[in-house]
Tab-separated table of C-alpha atoms in Angstrom:
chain	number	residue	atom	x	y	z
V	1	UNK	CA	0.000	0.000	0.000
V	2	UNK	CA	1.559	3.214	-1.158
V	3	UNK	CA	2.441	6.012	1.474
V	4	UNK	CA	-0.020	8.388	0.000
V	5	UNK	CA	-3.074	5.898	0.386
V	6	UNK	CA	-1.735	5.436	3.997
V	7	UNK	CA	-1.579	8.837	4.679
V	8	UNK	CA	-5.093	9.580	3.765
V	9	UNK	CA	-6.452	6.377	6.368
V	10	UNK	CA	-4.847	7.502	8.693
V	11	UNK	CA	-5.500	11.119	8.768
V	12	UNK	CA	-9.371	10.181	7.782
V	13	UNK	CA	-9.150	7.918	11.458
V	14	UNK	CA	-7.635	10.891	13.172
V	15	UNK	CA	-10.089	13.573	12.273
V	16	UNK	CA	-13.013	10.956	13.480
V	17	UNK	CA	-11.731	10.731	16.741
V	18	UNK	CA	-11.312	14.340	16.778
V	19	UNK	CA	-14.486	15.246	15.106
V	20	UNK	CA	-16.712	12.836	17.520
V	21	UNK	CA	-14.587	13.203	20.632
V	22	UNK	CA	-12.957	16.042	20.656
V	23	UNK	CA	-9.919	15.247	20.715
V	24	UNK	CA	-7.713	12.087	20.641
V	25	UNK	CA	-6.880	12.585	17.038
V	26	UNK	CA	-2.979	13.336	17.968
V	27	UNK	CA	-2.843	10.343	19.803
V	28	UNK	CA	-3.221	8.707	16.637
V	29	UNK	CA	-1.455	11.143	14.393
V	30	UNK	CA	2.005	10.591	16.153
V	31	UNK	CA	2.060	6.722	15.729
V	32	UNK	CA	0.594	6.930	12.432
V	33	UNK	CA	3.501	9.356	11.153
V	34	UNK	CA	6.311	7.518	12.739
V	35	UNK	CA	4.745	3.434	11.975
V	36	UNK	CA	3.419	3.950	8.692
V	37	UNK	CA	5.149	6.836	7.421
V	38	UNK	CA	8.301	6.587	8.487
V	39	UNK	CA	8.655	9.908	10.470
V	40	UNK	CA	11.226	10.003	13.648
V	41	UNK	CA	9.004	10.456	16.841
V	42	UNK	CA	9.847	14.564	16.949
V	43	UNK	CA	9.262	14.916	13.143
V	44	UNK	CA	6.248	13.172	13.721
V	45	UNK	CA	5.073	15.279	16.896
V	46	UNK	CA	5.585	17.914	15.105
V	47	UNK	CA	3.727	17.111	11.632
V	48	UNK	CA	1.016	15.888	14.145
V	49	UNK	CA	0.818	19.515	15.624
V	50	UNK	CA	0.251	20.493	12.224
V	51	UNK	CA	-2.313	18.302	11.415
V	52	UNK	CA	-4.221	18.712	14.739
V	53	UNK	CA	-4.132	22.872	14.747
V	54	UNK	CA	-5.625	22.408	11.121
V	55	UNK	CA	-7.947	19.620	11.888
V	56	UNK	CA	-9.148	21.247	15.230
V	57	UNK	CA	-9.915	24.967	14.130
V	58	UNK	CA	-11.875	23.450	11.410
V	59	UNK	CA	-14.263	21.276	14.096
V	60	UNK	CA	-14.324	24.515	16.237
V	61	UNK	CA	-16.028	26.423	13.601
V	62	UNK	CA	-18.576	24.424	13.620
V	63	UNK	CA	-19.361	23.802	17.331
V	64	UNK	CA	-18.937	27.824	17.505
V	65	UNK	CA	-21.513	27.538	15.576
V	66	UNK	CA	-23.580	25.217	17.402
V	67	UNK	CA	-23.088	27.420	20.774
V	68	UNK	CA	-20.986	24.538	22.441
V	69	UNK	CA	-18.245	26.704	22.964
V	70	UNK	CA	-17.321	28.085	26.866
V	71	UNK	CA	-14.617	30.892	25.318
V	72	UNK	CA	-14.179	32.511	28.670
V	73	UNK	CA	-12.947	29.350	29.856
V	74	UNK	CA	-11.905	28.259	27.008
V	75	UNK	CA	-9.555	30.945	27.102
V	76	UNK	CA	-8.579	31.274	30.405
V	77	UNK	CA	-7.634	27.155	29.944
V	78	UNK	CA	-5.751	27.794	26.893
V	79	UNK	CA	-4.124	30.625	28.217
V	80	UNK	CA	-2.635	28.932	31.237
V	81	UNK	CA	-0.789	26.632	28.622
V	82	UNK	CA	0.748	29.045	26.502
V	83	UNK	CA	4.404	29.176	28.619
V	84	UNK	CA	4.218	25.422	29.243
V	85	UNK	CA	3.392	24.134	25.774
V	86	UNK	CA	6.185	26.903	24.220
V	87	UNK	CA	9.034	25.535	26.287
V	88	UNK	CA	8.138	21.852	26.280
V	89	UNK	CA	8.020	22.282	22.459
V	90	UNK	CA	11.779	24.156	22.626
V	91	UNK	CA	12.706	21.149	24.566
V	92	UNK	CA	11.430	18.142	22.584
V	93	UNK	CA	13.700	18.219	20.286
V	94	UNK	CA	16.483	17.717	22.422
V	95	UNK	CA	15.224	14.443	24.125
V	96	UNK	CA	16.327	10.922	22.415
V	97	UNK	CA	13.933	9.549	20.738
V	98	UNK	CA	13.510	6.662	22.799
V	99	UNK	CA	12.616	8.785	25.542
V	100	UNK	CA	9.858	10.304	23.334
V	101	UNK	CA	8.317	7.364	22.330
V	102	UNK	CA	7.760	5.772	25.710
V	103	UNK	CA	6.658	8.879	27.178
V	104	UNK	CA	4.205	9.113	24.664
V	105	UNK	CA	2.836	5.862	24.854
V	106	UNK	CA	2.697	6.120	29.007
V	107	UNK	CA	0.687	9.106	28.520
V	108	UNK	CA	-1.268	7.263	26.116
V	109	UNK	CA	-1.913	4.159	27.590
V	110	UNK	CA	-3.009	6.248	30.811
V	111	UNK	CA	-5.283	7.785	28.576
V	112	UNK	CA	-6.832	4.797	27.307
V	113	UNK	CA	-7.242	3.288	31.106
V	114	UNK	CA	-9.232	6.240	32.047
V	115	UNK	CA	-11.647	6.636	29.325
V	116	UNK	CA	-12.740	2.389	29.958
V	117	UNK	CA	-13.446	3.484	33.524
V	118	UNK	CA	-17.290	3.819	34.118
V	119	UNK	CA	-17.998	7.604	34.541
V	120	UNK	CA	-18.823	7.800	38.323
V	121	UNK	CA	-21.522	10.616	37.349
V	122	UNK	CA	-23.143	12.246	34.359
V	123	UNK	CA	-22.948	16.005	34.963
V	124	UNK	CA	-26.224	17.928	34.060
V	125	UNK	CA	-25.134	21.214	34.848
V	126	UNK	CA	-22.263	23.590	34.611
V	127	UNK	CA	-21.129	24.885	37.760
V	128	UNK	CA	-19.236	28.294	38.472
V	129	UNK	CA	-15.316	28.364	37.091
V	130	UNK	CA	-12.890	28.102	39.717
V	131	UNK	CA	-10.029	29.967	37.929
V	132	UNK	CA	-7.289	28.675	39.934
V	133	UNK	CA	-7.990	25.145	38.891
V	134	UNK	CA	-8.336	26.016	35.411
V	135	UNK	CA	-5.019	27.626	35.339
V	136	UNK	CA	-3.079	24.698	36.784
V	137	UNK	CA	-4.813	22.211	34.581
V	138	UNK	CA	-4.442	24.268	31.661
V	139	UNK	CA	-0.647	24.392	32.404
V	140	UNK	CA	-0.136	20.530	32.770
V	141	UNK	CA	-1.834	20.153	29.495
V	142	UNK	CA	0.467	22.877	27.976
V	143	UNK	CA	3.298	21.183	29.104
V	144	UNK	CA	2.273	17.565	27.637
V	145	UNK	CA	1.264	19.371	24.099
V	146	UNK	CA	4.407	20.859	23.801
V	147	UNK	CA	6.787	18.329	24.785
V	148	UNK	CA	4.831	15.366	22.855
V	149	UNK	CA	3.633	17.223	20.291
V	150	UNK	CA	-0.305	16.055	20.966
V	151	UNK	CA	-3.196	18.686	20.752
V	152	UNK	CA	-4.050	16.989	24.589
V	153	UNK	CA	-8.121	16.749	23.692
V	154	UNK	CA	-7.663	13.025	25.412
V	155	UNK	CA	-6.848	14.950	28.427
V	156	UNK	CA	-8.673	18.136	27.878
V	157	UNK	CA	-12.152	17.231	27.803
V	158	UNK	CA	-12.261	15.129	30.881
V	159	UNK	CA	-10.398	18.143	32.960
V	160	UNK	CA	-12.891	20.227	31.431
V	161	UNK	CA	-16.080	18.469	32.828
V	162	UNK	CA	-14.146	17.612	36.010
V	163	UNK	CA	-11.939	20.532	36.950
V	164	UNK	CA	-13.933	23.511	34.370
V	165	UNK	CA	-17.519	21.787	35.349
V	166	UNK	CA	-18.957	22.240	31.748
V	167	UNK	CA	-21.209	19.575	30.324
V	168	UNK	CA	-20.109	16.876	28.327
V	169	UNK	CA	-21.155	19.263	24.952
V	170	UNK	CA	-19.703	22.025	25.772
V	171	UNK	CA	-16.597	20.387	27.519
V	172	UNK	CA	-15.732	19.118	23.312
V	173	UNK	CA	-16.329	21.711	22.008
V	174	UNK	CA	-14.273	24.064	23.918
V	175	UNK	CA	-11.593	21.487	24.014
V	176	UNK	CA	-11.282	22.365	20.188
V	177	UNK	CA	-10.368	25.810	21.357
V	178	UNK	CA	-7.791	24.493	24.018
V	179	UNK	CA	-6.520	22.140	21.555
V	180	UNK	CA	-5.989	25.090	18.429
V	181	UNK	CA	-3.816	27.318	20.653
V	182	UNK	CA	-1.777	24.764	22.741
V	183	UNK	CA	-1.097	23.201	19.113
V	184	UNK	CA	0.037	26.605	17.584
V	185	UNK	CA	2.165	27.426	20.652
V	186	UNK	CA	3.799	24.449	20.379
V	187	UNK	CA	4.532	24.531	16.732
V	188	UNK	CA	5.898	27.808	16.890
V	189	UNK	CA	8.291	27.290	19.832
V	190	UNK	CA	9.540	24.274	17.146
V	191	UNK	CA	9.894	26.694	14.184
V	192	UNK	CA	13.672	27.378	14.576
V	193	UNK	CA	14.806	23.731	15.561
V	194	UNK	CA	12.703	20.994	14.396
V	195	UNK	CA	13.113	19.462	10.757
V	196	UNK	CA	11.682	20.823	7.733
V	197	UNK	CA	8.009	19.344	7.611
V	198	UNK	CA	7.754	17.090	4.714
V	199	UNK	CA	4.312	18.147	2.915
V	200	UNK	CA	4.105	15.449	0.536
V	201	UNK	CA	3.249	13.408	3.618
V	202	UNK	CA	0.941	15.712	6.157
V	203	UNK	CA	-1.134	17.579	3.692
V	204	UNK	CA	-2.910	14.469	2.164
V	205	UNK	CA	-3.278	13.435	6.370
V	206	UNK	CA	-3.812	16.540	7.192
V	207	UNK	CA	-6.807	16.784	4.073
V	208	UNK	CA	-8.093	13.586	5.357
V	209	UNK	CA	-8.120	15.102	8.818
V	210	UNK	CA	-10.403	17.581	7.897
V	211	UNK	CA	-12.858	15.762	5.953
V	212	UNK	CA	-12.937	12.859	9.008
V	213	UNK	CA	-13.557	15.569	11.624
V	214	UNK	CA	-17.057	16.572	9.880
V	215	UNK	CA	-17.699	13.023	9.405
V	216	UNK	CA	-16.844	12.641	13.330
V	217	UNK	CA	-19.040	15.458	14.399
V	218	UNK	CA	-22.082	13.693	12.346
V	219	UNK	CA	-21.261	10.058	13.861
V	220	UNK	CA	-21.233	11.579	17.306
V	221	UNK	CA	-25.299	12.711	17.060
V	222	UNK	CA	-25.912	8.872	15.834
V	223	UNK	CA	-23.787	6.837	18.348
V	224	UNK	CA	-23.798	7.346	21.981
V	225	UNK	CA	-20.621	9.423	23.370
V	226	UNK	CA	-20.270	5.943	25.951
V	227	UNK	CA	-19.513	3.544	23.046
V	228	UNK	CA	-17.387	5.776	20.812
V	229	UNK	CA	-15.446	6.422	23.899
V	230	UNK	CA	-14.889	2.827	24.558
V	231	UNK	CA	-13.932	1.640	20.783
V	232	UNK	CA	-11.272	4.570	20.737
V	233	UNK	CA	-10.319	3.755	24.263
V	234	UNK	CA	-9.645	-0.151	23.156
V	235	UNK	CA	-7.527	1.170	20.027
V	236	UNK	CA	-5.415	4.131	22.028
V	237	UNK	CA	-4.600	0.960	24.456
V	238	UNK	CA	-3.085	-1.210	21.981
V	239	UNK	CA	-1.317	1.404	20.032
V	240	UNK	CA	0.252	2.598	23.719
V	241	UNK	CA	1.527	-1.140	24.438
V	242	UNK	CA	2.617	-1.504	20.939
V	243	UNK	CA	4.876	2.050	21.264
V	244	UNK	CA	5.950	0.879	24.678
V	245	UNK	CA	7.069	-2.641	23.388
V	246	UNK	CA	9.445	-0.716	20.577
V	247	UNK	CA	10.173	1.887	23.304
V	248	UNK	CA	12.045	-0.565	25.269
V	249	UNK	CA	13.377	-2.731	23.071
């Protein structure tokens, strides 16, 4: 199968999870780039930032549009990650690869282990922000976007309905927003050390991103948010063990 047709799969599976979860899609993007593209795990965090800024602004457009969008907290989230995802991008590119990759699939595998864990409540309603936890939340997820090179939605919408208090809605839809800046920051603290991105790969992905992530949004009004969780949970698990197997060998 040529790298082209791979590229499009793969970015078509990452704007799904993105589209219907709001967020997750990096998760994929990184071990897509570096298993089936043959990217090194910081040219692949970083083509994945790409693909993820791209892929989420286009899925926040149209939850703006939808009112599912908290932008006060939004941006008081996002904002609390802008230092933290800048210097953890300037430093990924000076950890060995090795490192990267395990780290990444830890993160990953954590991820995954959370999301199969029954919810121990539904929330109905939003409560009042508590800008203090939002900040350091915000940061931690800055920090893990920046050094891995992942958007952080995995992690970002359940801090947003547990720490923010939004609904489940509005907590992935303003994860989109959290996701867009921490992405950019990130990328840009990259600009002047990491490799030259190599288009011919990430813009079909990045394409197929796009078009997955209004396929994701429709799939998500069809399928309950319980079961899509659990089928991306079951995938984002194996693809962690499989990283953490080459990790340590």
């Amino acid at each position: 199968m040529s790298a082209l047709v791979l590229g499009l799969l793969a970015g078509a599976v990452t704007g799904l999870a993105l589209g219907a979860l709001g967020g997750g899609g990096s998760v994929l993007a990184v071990p897509a780039l570096m298993y089936l593209l043959g990217f090194t795990p910081a040219a692949a965090a970083t083509a994945s930032l790409v693909v993820v800024a791209v892929t989420s602004l286009t899925a926040l457009v149209a939850h703006a549009r939808e009112g599912t969008v908290r932008w006060r907290a939004g941006a008081l989230f996002a904002a609390a990650g802008l230092v933290p995802a800048a210097v953890g991008g300037a430093v990924s590119g000076r950890l060995p690869p090795g490192v990267l990759t395990g780290a990444f699939a830890v993160i990953a595998a954590v991820a995954a282990v959370r999301m199969l864990r029954p919810s121990a409540a539904v929330r109905h309603e939003e409560v009042p922000v508590r800008s203090g936890r939002v900040v350091r939340a915000g940061a931690g997820l800055g920090a893990v976007t920046g050094v891995l090179g992942v958007g952080g939605g995995f992690l970002a919408v359940p801090a947003l309905v547990n720490v923010v208090g939004l609904r489940m809605r509005a907590a992935v839809g303003t994860s989109l927003l959290v996701i867009t800046v921490n992405s950019l920051v990130a990328l840009a603290a990259r600009a002047s050390s990491a490799a030259p991105v190599d288009w011919t790969a990430v813009a079909p992905f990045a394409a197929a991103a796009v078009l997955g992530a209004w396929d994701g949004k429709r799939l998500a009004q069809k399928v309950s948010g319980g079961t899509l969780q659990r089928i991306f949970a079951c995938a984002l698990l194996a693809v962690a063990l499989f990283m953490l197997a080459d990790a340590v060998v």
